[in-house]
mmCIF file of C-alpha atoms and ligand atoms in Angstrom:
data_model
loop_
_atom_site.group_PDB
_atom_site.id
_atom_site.type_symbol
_atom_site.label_atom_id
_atom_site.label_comp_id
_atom_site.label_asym_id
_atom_site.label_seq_id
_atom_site.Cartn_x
_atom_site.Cartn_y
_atom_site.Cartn_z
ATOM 1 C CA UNK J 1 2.505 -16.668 29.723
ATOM 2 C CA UNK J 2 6.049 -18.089 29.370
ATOM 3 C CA UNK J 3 8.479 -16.162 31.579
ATOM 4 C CA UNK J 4 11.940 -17.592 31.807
ATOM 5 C CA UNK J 5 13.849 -15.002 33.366
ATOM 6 C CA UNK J 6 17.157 -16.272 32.195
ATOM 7 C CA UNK J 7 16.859 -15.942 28.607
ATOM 8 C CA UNK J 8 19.437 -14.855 26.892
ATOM 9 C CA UNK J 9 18.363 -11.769 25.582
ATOM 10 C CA UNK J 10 20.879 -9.700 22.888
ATOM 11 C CA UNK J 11 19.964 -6.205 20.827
ATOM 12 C CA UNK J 12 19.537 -6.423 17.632
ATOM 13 C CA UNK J 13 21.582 -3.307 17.507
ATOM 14 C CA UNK J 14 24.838 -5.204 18.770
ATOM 15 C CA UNK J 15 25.216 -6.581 14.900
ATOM 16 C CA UNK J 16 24.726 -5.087 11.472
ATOM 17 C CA UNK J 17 22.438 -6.249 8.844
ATOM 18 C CA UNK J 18 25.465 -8.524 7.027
ATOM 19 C CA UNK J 19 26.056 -10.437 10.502
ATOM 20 C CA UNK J 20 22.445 -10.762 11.372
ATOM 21 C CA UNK J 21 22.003 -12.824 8.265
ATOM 22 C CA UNK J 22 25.802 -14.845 8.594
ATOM 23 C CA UNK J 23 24.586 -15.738 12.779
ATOM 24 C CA UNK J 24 21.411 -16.878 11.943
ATOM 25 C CA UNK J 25 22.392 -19.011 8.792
ATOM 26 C CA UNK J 26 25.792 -20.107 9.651
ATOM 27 C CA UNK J 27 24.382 -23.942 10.414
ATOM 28 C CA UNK J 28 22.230 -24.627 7.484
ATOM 29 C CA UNK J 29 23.575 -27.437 5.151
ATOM 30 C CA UNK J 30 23.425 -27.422 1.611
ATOM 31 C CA UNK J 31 21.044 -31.026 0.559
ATOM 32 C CA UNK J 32 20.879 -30.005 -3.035
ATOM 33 C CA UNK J 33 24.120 -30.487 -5.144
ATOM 34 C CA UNK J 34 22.874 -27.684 -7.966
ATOM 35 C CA UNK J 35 22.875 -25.733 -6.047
ATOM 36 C CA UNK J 36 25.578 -22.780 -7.423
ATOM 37 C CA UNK J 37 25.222 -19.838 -5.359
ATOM 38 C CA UNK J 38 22.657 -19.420 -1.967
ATOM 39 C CA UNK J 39 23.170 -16.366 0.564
ATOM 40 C CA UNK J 40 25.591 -13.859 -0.803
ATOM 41 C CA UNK J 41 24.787 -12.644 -4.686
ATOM 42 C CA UNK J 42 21.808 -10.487 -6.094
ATOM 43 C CA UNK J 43 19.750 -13.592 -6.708
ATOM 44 C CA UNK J 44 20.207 -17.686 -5.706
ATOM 45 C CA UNK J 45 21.297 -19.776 -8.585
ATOM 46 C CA UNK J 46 20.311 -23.114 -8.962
ATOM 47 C CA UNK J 47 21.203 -25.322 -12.229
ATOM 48 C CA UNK J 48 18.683 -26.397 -14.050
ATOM 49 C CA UNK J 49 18.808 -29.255 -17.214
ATOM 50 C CA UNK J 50 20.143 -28.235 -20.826
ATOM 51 C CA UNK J 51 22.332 -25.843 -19.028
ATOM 52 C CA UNK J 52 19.931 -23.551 -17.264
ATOM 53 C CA UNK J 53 19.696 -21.811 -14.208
ATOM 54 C CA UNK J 54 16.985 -20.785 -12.056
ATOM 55 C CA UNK J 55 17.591 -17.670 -10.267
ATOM 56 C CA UNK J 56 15.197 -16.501 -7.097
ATOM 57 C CA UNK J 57 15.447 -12.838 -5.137
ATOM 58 C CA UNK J 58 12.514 -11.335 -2.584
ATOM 59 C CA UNK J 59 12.319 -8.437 -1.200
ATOM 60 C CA UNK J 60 10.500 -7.101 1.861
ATOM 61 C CA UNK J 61 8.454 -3.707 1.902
ATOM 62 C CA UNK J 62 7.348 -1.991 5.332
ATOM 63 C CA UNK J 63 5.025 0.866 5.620
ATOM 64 C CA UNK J 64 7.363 3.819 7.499
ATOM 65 C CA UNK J 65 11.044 2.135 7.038
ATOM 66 C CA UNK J 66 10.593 1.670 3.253
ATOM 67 C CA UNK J 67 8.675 4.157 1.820
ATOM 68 C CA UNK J 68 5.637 6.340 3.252
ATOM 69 C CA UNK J 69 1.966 6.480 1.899
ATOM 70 C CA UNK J 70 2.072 10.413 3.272
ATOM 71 C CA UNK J 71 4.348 11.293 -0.433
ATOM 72 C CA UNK J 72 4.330 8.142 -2.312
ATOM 73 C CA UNK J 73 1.262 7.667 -4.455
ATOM 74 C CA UNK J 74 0.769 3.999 -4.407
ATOM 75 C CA UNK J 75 1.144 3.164 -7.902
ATOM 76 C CA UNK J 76 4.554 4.181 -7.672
ATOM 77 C CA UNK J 77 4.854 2.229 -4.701
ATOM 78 C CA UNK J 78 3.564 -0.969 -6.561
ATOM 79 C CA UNK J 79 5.893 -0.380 -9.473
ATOM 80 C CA UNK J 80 8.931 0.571 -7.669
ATOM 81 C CA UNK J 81 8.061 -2.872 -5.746
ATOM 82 C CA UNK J 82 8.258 -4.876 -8.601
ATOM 83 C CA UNK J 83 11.198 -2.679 -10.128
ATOM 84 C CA UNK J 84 13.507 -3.719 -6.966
ATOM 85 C CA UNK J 85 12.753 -6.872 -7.341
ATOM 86 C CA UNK J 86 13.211 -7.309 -11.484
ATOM 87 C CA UNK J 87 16.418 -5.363 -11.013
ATOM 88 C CA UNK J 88 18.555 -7.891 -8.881
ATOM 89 C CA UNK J 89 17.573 -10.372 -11.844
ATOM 90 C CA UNK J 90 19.319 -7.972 -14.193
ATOM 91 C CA UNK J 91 22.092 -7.538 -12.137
ATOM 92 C CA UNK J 92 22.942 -11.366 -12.258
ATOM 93 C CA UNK J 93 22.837 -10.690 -16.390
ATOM 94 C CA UNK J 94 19.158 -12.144 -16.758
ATOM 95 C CA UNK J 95 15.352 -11.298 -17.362
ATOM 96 C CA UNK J 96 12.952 -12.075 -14.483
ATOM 97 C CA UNK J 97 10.122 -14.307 -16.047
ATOM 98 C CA UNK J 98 7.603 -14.472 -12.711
ATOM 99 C CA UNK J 99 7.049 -12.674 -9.478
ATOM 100 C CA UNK J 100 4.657 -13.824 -6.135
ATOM 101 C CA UNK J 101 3.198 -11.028 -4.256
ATOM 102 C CA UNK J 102 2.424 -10.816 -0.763
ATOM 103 C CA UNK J 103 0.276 -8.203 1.070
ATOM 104 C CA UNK J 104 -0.357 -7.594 4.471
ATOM 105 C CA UNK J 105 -2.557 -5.114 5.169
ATOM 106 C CA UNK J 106 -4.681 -3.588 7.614
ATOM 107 C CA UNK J 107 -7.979 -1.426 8.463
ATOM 108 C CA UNK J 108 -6.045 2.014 8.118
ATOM 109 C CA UNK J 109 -5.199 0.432 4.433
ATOM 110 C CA UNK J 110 -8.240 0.999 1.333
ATOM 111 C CA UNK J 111 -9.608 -1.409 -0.693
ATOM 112 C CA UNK J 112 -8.314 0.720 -3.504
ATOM 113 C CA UNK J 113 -4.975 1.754 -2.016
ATOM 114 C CA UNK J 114 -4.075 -1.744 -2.856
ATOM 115 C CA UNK J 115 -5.776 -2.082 -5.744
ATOM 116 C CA UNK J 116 -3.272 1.130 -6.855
ATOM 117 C CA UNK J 117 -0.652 -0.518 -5.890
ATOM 118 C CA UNK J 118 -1.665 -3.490 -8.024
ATOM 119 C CA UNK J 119 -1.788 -1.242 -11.132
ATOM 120 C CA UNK J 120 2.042 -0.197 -10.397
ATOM 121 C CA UNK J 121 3.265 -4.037 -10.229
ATOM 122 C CA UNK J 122 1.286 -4.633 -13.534
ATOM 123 C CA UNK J 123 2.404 -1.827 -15.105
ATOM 124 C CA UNK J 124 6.553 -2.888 -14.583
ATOM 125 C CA UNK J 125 5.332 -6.544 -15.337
ATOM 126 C CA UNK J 126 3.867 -5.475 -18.482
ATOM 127 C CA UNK J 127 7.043 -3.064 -19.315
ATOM 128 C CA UNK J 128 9.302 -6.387 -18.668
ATOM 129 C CA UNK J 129 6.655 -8.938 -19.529
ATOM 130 C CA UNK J 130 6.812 -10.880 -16.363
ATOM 131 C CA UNK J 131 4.407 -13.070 -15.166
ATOM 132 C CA UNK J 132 1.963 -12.917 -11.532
ATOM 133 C CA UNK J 133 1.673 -15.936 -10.573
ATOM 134 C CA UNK J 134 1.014 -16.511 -6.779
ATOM 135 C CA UNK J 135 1.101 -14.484 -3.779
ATOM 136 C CA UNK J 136 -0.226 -14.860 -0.201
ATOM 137 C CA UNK J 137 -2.546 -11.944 1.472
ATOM 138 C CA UNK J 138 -3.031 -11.653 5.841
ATOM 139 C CA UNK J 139 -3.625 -8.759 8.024
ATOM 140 C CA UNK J 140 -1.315 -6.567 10.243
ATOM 141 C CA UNK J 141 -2.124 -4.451 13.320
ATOM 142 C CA UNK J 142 -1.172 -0.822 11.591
ATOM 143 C CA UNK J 143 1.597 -1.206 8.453
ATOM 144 C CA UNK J 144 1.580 -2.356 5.142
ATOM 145 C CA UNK J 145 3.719 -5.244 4.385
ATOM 146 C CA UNK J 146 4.607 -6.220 0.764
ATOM 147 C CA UNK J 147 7.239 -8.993 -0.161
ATOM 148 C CA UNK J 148 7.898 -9.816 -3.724
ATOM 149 C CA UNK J 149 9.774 -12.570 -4.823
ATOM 150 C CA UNK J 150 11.187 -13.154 -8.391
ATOM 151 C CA UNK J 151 12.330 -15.601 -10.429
ATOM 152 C CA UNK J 152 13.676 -16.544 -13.735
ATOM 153 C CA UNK J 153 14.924 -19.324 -15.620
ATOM 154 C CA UNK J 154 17.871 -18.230 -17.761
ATOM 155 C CA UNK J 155 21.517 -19.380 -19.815
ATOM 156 C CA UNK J 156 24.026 -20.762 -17.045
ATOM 157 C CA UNK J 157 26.726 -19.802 -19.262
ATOM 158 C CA UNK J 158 25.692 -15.740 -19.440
ATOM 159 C CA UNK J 159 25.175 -15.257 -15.226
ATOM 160 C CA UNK J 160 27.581 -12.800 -13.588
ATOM 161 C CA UNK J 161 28.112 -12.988 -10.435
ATOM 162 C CA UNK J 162 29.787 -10.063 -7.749
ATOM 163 C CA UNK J 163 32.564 -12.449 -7.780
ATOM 164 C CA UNK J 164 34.319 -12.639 -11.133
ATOM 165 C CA UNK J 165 36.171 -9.055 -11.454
ATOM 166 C CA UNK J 166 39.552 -9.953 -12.712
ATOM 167 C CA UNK J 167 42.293 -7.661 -12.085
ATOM 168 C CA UNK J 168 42.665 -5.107 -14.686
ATOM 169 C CA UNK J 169 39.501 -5.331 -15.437
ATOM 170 C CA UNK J 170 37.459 -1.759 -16.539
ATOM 171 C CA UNK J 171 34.731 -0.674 -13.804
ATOM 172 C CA UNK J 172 31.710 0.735 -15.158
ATOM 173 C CA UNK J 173 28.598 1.896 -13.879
ATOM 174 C CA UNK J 174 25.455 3.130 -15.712
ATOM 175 C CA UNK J 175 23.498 6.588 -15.680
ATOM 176 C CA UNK J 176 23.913 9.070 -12.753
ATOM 177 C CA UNK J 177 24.366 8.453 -9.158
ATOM 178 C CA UNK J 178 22.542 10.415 -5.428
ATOM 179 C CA UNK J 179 19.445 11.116 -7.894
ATOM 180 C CA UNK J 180 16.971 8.939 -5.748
ATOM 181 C CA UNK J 181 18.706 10.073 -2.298
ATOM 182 C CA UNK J 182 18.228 13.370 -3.778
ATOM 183 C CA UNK J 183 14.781 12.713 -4.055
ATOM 184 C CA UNK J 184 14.035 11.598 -1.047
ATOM 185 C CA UNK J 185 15.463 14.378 1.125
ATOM 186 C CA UNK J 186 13.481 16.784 -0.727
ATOM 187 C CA UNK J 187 10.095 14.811 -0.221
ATOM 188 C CA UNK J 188 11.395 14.546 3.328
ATOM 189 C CA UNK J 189 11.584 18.137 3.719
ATOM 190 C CA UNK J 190 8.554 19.235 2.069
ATOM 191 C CA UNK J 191 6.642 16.727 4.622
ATOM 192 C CA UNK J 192 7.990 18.601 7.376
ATOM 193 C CA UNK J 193 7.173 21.690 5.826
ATOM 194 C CA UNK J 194 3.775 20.352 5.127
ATOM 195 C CA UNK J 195 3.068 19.160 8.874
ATOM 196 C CA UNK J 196 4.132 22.659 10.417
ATOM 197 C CA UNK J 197 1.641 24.475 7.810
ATOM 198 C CA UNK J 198 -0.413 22.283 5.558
ATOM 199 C CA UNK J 199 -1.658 25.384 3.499
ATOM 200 C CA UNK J 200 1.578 25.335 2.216
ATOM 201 C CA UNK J 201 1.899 24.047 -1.450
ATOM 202 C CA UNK J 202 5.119 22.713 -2.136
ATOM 203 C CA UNK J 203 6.374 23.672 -5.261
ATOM 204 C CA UNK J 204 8.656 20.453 -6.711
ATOM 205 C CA UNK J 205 8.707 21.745 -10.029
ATOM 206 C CA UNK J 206 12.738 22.431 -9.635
ATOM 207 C CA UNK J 207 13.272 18.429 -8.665
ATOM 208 C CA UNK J 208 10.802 16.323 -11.156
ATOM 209 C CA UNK J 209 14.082 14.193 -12.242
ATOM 210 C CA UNK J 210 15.235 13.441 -8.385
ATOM 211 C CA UNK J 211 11.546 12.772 -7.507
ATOM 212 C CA UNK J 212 10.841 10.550 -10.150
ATOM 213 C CA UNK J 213 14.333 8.466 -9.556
ATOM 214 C CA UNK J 214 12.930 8.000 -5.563
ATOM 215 C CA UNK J 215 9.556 7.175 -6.024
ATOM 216 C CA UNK J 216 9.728 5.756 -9.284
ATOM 217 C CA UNK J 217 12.810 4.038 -10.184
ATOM 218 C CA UNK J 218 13.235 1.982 -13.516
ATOM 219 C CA UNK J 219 15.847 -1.361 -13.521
ATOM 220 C CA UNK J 220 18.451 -0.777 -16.142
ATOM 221 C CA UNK J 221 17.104 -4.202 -18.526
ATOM 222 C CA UNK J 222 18.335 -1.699 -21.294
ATOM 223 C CA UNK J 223 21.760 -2.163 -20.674
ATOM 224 C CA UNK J 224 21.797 -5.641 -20.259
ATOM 225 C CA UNK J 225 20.171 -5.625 -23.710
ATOM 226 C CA UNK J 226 23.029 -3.764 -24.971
ATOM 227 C CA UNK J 227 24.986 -5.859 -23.644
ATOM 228 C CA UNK J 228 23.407 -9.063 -24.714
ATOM 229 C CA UNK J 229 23.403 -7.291 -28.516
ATOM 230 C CA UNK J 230 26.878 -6.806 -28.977
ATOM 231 C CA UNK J 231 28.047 -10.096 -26.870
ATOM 232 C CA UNK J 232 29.452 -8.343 -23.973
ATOM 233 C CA UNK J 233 29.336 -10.653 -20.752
ATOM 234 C CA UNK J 234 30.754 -8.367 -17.646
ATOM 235 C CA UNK J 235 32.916 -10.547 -15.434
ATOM 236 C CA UNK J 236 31.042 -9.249 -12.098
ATOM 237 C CA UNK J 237 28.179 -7.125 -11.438
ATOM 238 C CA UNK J 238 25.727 -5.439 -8.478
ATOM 239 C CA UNK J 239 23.026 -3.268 -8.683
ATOM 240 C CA UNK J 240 23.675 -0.061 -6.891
ATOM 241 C CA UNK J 241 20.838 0.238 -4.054
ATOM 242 C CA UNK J 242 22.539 0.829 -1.016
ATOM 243 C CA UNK J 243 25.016 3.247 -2.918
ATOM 244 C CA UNK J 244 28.155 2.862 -4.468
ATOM 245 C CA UNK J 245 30.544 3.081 -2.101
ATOM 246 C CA UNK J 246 28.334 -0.332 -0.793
ATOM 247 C CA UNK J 247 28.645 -2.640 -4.012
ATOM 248 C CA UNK J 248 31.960 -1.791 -5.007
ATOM 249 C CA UNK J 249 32.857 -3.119 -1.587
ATOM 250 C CA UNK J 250 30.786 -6.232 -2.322
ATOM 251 C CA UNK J 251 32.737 -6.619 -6.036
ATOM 252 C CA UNK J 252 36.337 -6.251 -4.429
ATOM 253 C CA UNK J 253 35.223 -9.042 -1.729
ATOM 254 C CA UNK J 254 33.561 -11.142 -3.320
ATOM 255 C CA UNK J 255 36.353 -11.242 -6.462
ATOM 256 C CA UNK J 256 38.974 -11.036 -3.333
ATOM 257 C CA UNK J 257 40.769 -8.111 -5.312
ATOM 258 C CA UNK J 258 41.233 -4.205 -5.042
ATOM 259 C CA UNK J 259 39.856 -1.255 -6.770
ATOM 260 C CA UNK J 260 40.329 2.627 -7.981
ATOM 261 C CA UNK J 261 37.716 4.792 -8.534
ATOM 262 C CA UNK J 262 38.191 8.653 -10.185
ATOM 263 C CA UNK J 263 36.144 11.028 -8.353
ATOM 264 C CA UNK J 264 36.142 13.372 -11.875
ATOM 265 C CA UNK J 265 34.676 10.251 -13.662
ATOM 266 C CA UNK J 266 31.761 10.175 -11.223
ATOM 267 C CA UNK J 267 28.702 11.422 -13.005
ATOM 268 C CA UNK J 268 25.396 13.284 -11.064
ATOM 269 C CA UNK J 269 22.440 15.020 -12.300
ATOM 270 C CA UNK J 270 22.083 18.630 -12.422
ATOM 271 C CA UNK J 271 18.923 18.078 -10.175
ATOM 272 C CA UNK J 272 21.397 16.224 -7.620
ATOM 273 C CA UNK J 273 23.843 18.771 -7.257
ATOM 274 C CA UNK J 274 21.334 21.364 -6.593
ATOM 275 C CA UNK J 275 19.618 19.350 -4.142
ATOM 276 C CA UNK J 276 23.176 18.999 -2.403
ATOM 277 C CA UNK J 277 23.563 22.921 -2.299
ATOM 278 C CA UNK J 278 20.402 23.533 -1.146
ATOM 279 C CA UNK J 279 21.171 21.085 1.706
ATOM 280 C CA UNK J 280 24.410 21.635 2.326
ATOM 281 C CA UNK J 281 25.439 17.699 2.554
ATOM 282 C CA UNK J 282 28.874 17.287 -0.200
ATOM 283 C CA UNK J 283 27.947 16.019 -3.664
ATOM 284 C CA UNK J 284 30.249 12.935 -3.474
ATOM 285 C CA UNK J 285 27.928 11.677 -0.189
ATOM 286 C CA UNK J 286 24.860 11.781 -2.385
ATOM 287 C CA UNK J 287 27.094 10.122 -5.277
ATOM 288 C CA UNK J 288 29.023 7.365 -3.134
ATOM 289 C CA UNK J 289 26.426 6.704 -0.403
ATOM 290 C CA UNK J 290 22.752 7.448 -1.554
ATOM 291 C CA UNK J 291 20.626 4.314 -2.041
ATOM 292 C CA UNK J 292 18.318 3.621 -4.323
ATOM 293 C CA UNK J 293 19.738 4.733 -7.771
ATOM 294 C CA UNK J 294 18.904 1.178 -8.865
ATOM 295 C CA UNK J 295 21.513 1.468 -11.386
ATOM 296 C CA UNK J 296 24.198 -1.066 -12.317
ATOM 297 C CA UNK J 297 28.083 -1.655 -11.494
ATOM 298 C CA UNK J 298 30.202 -3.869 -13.349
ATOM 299 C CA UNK J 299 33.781 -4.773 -14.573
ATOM 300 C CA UNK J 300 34.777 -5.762 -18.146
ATOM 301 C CA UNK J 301 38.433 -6.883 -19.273
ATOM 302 C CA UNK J 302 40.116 -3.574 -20.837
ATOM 303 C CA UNK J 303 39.815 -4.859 -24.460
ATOM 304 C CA UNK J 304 35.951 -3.856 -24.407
ATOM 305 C CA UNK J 305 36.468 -0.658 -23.565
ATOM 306 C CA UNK J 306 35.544 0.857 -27.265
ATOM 307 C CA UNK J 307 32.697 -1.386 -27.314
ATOM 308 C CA UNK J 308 30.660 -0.780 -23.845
ATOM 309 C CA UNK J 309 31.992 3.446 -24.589
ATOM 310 C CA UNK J 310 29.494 3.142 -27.664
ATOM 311 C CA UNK J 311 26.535 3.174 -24.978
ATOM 312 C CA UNK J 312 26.301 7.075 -23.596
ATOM 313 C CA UNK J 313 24.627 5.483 -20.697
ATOM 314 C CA UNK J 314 27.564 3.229 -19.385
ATOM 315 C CA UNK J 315 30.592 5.202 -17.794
ATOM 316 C CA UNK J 316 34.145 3.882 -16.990
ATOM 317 C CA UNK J 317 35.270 4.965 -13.735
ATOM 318 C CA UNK J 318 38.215 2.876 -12.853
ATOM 319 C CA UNK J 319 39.899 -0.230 -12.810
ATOM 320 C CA UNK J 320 40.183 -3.390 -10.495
ATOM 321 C CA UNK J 321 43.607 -3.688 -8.514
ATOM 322 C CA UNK J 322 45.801 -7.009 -7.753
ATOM 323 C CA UNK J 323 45.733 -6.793 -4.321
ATOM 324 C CA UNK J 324 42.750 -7.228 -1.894
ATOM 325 C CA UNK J 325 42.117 -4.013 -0.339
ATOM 326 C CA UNK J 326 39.640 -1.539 0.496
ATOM 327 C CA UNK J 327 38.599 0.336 -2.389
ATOM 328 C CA UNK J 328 40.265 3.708 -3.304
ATOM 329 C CA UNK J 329 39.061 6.817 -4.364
ATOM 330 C CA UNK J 330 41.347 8.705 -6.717
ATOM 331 C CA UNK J 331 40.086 12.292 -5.700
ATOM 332 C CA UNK J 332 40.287 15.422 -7.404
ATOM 333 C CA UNK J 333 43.557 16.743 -5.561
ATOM 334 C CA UNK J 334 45.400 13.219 -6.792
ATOM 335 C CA UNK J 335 45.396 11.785 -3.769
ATOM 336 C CA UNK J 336 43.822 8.148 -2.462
ATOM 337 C CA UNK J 337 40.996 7.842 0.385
ATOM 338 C CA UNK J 338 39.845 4.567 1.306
ATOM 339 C CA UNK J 339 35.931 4.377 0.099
ATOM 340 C CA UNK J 340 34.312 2.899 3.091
ATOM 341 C CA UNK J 341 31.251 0.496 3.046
ATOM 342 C CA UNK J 342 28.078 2.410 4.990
ATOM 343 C CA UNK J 343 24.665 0.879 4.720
ATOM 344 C CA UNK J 344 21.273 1.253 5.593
ATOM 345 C CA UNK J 345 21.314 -0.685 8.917
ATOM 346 C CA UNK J 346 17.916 -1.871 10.548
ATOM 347 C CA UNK J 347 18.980 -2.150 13.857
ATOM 348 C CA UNK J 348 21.906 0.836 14.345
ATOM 349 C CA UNK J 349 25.013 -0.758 13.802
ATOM 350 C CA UNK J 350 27.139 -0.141 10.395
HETATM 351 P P1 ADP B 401 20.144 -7.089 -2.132
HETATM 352 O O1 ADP B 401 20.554 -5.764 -1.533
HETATM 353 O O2 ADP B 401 20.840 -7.398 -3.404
HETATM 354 O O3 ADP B 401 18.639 -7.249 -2.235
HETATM 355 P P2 ADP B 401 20.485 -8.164 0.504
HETATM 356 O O4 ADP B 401 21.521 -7.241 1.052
HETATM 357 O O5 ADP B 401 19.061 -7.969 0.890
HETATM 358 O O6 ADP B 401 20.633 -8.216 -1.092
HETATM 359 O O7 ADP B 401 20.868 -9.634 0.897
HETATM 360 C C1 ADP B 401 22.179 -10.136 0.778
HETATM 361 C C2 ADP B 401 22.125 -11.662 0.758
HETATM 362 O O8 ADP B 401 21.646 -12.174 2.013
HETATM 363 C C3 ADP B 401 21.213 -12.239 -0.302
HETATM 364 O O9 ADP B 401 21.817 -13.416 -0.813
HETATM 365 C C4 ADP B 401 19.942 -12.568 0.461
HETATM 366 O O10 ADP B 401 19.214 -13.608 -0.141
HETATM 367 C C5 ADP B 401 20.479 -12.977 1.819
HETATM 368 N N1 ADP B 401 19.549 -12.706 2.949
HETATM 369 C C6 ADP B 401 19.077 -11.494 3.343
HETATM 370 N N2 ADP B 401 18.304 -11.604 4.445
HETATM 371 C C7 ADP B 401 18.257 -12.931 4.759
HETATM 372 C C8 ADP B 401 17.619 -13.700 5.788
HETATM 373 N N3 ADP B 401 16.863 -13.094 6.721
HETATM 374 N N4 ADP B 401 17.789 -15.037 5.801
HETATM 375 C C9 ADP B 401 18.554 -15.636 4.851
HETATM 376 N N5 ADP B 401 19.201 -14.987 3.870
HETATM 377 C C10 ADP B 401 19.056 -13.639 3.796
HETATM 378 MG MG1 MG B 402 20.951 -6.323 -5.336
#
């Protein structure tokens, strides 16, 4: 055994996720001069010849932090896998073209468990034709580990970034927001419900739209389609997973600017509100801070504002501001609250 009783030994808890990943990368050079964006954006970008890019996102899966075999049926699981994945390729602007798949499984796992699984990735894969082409496979003690990574060659010239807001610029984000969070604190309850009296049949009938945003979540390839049809190119964009209040933080940093956001602009399911009733948690939390909406944020220069209102889907709900500064929400009373950034953090710390 090694013992060295003077190692240095820090909690992970001391640091969120953002400087976990800054500390432990800080000294890496950069070899490769095409290099255009590494740690930081939705995807890497790395120019390719005749003015392509290749871009490159993975994604890690764990059995009881990400998602839980007890209410997710496992083709679900394998599609909202790939889904995660495919959708920080669309946030860049792109199509993914080809995903590896890795699974680590163990004896508590069923050969066809996986093989469900399986049928979920191939399912999105054939929805977005995207090609399997690799993978790796081991064995864990208890928990089932699976870590997709996605690629795609695509046009330099069309890849946002979080970086490019301009000031001015229109903020829009697509379909409704706190569906998925929604979701997930009614599966959550119903397995506690379950546990104390598993006679009990829970009747979800009331929440098939929240479920199906948790457990089964669809990247929004349609709106970069519309875009793509009527020559729209936003000048930043994010997909919304760790909520909204999250990525518009990552927009005004990364494009060093501020922004306002109307609270009456902000749009929820029907399904959403009731859920936040029921639980008696305020509407704008589910709206501003639930994860997993997998739905998109952007910012377009004013003069397209006719042109992206023509999609129902894509709502304006504010503006970028000169000045770096924290977000603002422009609430219902007409006054400002800062929107602060709160994400899912591993270790504690937020
Ligand atoms: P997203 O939510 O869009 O999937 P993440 O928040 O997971 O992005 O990651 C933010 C950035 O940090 C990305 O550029 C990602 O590649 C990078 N990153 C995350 N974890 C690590 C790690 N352990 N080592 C190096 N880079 C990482
Ligand atoms: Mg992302």
């Amino acid at each position: 055994m090694i013992e060295d009783k003077n190692i240095k030994f820090t909690p992970l808890n001391n640091f969120s996720e953002f400087e976990l990943i800054h500390e432990w990368t800080k000294n890496f050079k950069t070899y490769h001069s095409n290099l255009v964006k590494g740690i930081g954006d939705d995807c890497a970008v790395q120019e390719l010849a005749d003015n392509k890019v290749l871009l490159t996102s993975t994604d890690l899966l764990i059995e009881g932090v990400h998602f839980d075999l007890s209410y997710c049926p496992p083709v679900h699981l394998g599609y909202k896998a790939a889904m995660v994945n495919f959708s920080d390729i669309i946030a860049m602007n792109a199509f993914p073209n080809s995903i590896t798949v890795s699974v680590a499984c163990s004896n508590f796992h069923s050969f066809e468990l996986i093989e469900q699984i399986y049928l979920g990735i191939q399912i999105a894969c054939d929805e977005l034709q995207v090609d399997l082409i690799g993978g790796d496979t081991s064995s864990t003690r208890k928990e089932l580990v699976i870590s997709i990574t996605v690629s795609s060659i695509y046009e330099k010239n069309k890849i946002v970034y979080r970086s490019g807001a301009k000031h001015a610029d229109l903020i829009c984000v697509t379909g409704d927001l706190g569906a998925a969070f929604a979701g997930l604190q009614i599966l959550e309850r119903e397995k506690q419900v379950f546990l104390q009296n598993p006679n009990i049949q829970p009747d979800l009938n009331d929440y098939d739209y929240v479920l199906e945003r948790q457990l089964r979540p669809r990247a929004r390839y349609d709106i970069i389609r519309f875009l793509n049809d009527n020559s729209l190119i936003p000048t930043s964009m994010i997909d919304i997973s760790d909520g909204l209040a999250n990525e518009i933080n990552h927009i005004s940093r990364a494009s060093k600017l501020g922004a306002v956001i109307y609270q009456n602009k902000l749009y929820s399911d029907y399904q959403t509100q009731k859920v936040s009733e029921l639980l008696n948690i305020p509407l704008t939390t589910f709206i501003l801070y639930g994860g997993e909406d997998y739905e998109l944020l952007f910012t377009i220069p004013s003069q397209y504002h006719t042109q992206v209102s023509k999609n129902k889907d894509i709502k304006i709900i504010g503006y970028m501001t000169e000045q770096f500064s924290e977000p603002m929400l422009f609430q219902e009373d007409e006054s400002y609250v800062p929107i602060k950034p709160f994400a899912y953090h591993h270790f504690g710390k937020s």
